[in-house]
Amino acid sequence: MIREIEARSHGGYSPSPGVVYPALTFMEEAGLIAVAADEGARKSYAATGEGEGHVAAHADEVAAVEARLAALAEMRERTDAAPVKRAMQNLKTAIFDRLSQENAGRDTVLQVADLIDQAARQIERIET
């Protein structure tokens, strides 16, 4: 389920197991899904008749979720975030390297926070 949601959003959203597993448990206990195959640690689920009826009764909500995933996929396709991710990882490394130095104190932490805030303000002001 996690991989399917991630695929439908083209990587724009990947729910955590802490969100998915409780949802699956709830749906199973509510009789909306049932275990179709149990392969050790992995279970496959299928909608029950009641679950299919629930989906049909809430078709507008299902369509809204699917539209949101499609919108995330479209946004993901429009923007190649790889350079930004690389830069963010570089920033994270630089911050932790600087803050882990022996002489890094409260003033250093505040200076780093101020620089990040400045960058955020400049990014917010980028005109497209």
mmCIF file of C-alpha atoms in Angstrom:
data_model
loop_
_atom_site.group_PDB
_atom_site.id
_atom_site.type_symbol
_atom_site.label_atom_id
_atom_site.label_comp_id
_atom_site.label_asym_id
_atom_site.label_seq_id
_atom_site.Cartn_x
_atom_site.Cartn_y
_atom_site.Cartn_z
ATOM 1 C CA MET A 1 0.000 0.000 0.000
ATOM 2 C CA ILE A 2 2.825 2.359 0.856
ATOM 3 C CA ARG A 3 4.526 1.713 -2.482
ATOM 4 C CA GLU A 4 1.254 2.087 -4.394
ATOM 5 C CA ILE A 5 0.512 5.485 -2.828
ATOM 6 C CA GLU A 6 4.075 6.575 -3.465
ATOM 7 C CA ALA A 7 3.801 5.404 -7.099
ATOM 8 C CA ARG A 8 0.487 7.201 -7.663
ATOM 9 C CA SER A 9 2.009 10.446 -6.396
ATOM 10 C CA HIS A 10 5.264 9.823 -8.335
ATOM 11 C CA GLY A 11 7.149 9.969 -5.058
ATOM 12 C CA GLY A 12 5.400 13.128 -3.880
ATOM 13 C CA TYR A 13 3.982 11.362 -0.835
ATOM 14 C CA SER A 14 4.988 8.192 0.935
ATOM 15 C CA PRO A 15 2.941 7.386 4.030
ATOM 16 C CA SER A 16 4.776 5.987 6.997
ATOM 17 C CA PRO A 17 4.067 2.504 8.330
ATOM 18 C CA GLY A 18 2.802 4.243 11.474
ATOM 19 C CA VAL A 19 -0.054 5.633 9.391
ATOM 20 C CA VAL A 20 -0.731 2.663 7.117
ATOM 21 C CA TYR A 21 -0.713 -0.263 9.552
ATOM 22 C CA PRO A 22 -3.209 1.220 12.010
ATOM 23 C CA ALA A 23 -5.450 2.101 9.039
ATOM 24 C CA LEU A 24 -5.267 -1.475 7.757
ATOM 25 C CA THR A 25 -6.048 -2.821 11.221
ATOM 26 C CA PHE A 26 -9.030 -0.496 11.509
ATOM 27 C CA MET A 27 -10.362 -1.462 8.068
ATOM 28 C CA GLU A 28 -9.919 -5.169 8.832
ATOM 29 C CA GLU A 29 -11.686 -4.866 12.190
ATOM 30 C CA ALA A 30 -14.477 -2.881 10.522
ATOM 31 C CA GLY A 31 -14.953 -5.686 7.993
ATOM 32 C CA LEU A 32 -13.972 -3.518 5.029
ATOM 33 C CA ILE A 33 -10.959 -5.634 4.054
ATOM 34 C CA ALA A 34 -9.852 -9.204 4.727
ATOM 35 C CA VAL A 35 -6.527 -10.980 4.494
ATOM 36 C CA ALA A 36 -6.265 -12.489 1.017
ATOM 37 C CA ALA A 37 -2.818 -14.048 1.470
ATOM 38 C CA ASP A 38 -0.522 -14.307 4.445
ATOM 39 C CA GLU A 39 3.121 -14.681 3.459
ATOM 40 C CA GLY A 40 4.837 -14.471 6.813
ATOM 41 C CA ALA A 41 5.522 -10.844 7.682
ATOM 42 C CA ARG A 42 3.583 -9.638 4.615
ATOM 43 C CA LYS A 43 -0.156 -9.803 4.252
ATOM 44 C CA SER A 44 -2.193 -9.108 1.166
ATOM 45 C CA TYR A 45 -5.646 -7.662 1.649
ATOM 46 C CA ALA A 46 -8.741 -7.590 -0.519
ATOM 47 C CA ALA A 47 -11.863 -5.504 -0.143
ATOM 48 C CA THR A 48 -14.859 -7.327 1.237
ATOM 49 C CA GLY A 49 -18.343 -6.813 -0.160
ATOM 50 C CA GLU A 50 -18.940 -4.371 2.659
ATOM 51 C CA GLY A 51 -15.688 -2.590 1.813
ATOM 52 C CA GLU A 52 -16.616 -2.291 -1.859
ATOM 53 C CA GLY A 53 -19.984 -0.861 -0.814
ATOM 54 C CA HIS A 54 -18.234 1.609 1.474
ATOM 55 C CA VAL A 55 -15.979 2.747 -1.370
ATOM 56 C CA ALA A 56 -18.982 3.150 -3.676
ATOM 57 C CA ALA A 57 -20.874 5.113 -1.027
ATOM 58 C CA HIS A 58 -17.890 7.420 -0.561
ATOM 59 C CA ALA A 59 -16.959 7.763 -4.228
ATOM 60 C CA ASP A 60 -16.582 11.552 -3.952
ATOM 61 C CA GLU A 61 -14.045 11.211 -1.136
ATOM 62 C CA VAL A 62 -12.156 8.502 -3.022
ATOM 63 C CA ALA A 63 -12.071 10.722 -6.122
ATOM 64 C CA ALA A 64 -10.753 13.621 -4.022
ATOM 65 C CA VAL A 65 -7.912 11.491 -2.640
ATOM 66 C CA GLU A 66 -7.064 10.196 -6.095
ATOM 67 C CA ALA A 67 -7.096 13.764 -7.446
ATOM 68 C CA ARG A 68 -4.760 14.877 -4.677
ATOM 69 C CA LEU A 69 -2.322 12.060 -5.471
ATOM 70 C CA ALA A 70 -2.525 12.954 -9.171
ATOM 71 C CA ALA A 71 -1.844 16.614 -8.331
ATOM 72 C CA LEU A 72 1.203 15.603 -6.313
ATOM 73 C CA ALA A 73 2.388 13.474 -9.233
ATOM 74 C CA GLU A 74 1.904 16.374 -11.643
ATOM 75 C CA MET A 75 3.789 18.751 -9.387
ATOM 76 C CA ARG A 76 6.556 16.196 -9.030
ATOM 77 C CA GLU A 77 6.822 15.856 -12.804
ATOM 78 C CA ARG A 78 6.962 19.651 -13.286
ATOM 79 C CA THR A 79 9.757 20.147 -10.829
ATOM 80 C CA ASP A 80 12.953 18.179 -10.614
ATOM 81 C CA ALA A 81 13.723 18.394 -6.926
ATOM 82 C CA ALA A 82 16.985 16.456 -7.142
ATOM 83 C CA PRO A 83 19.210 19.582 -7.024
ATOM 84 C CA VAL A 84 17.249 20.921 -4.052
ATOM 85 C CA LYS A 85 17.485 17.593 -2.214
ATOM 86 C CA ARG A 86 21.225 17.505 -2.858
ATOM 87 C CA ALA A 87 21.597 21.067 -1.574
ATOM 88 C CA MET A 88 19.493 20.310 1.515
ATOM 89 C CA GLN A 89 21.637 17.269 2.291
ATOM 90 C CA ASN A 90 24.742 19.414 1.834
ATOM 91 C CA LEU A 91 23.273 22.027 4.214
ATOM 92 C CA LYS A 92 22.402 19.354 6.776
ATOM 93 C CA THR A 93 25.959 17.983 6.628
ATOM 94 C CA ALA A 94 27.481 21.449 6.970
ATOM 95 C CA ILE A 95 25.237 22.281 9.938
ATOM 96 C CA PHE A 96 25.985 19.086 11.829
ATOM 97 C CA ASP A 97 29.699 19.355 11.052
ATOM 98 C CA ARG A 98 29.777 22.928 12.358
ATOM 99 C CA LEU A 99 27.653 22.269 15.430
ATOM 100 C CA SER A 100 29.665 19.187 16.374
ATOM 101 C CA GLN A 101 32.885 21.204 16.629
ATOM 102 C CA GLU A 102 34.213 21.634 20.127
ATOM 103 C CA ASN A 103 33.937 25.437 20.109
ATOM 104 C CA ALA A 104 30.309 25.476 18.901
ATOM 105 C CA GLY A 105 28.157 27.042 21.570
ATOM 106 C CA ARG A 106 24.808 28.746 21.879
ATOM 107 C CA ASP A 107 25.951 31.696 19.734
ATOM 108 C CA THR A 108 26.890 29.336 16.915
ATOM 109 C CA VAL A 109 23.493 27.627 17.095
ATOM 110 C CA LEU A 110 21.752 31.014 16.934
ATOM 111 C CA GLN A 111 23.901 32.133 13.986
ATOM 112 C CA VAL A 112 23.096 28.929 12.093
ATOM 113 C CA ALA A 113 19.379 29.346 12.815
ATOM 114 C CA ASP A 114 19.533 32.964 11.638
ATOM 115 C CA LEU A 115 21.213 31.955 8.369
ATOM 116 C CA ILE A 116 18.575 29.288 7.732
ATOM 117 C CA ASP A 117 15.812 31.816 8.466
ATOM 118 C CA GLN A 118 17.417 34.297 6.044
ATOM 119 C CA ALA A 119 17.575 31.651 3.318
ATOM 120 C CA ALA A 120 13.923 30.750 3.913
ATOM 121 C CA ARG A 121 12.878 34.396 3.583
ATOM 122 C CA GLN A 122 14.835 34.766 0.341
ATOM 123 C CA ILE A 123 13.287 31.592 -1.080
ATOM 124 C CA GLU A 124 9.793 32.826 -0.175
ATOM 125 C CA ARG A 125 10.469 36.021 -2.134
ATOM 126 C CA ILE A 126 11.587 34.328 -5.361
ATOM 127 C CA GLU A 127 9.370 35.576 -8.145
ATOM 128 C CA THR A 128 8.198 33.120 -10.772
#
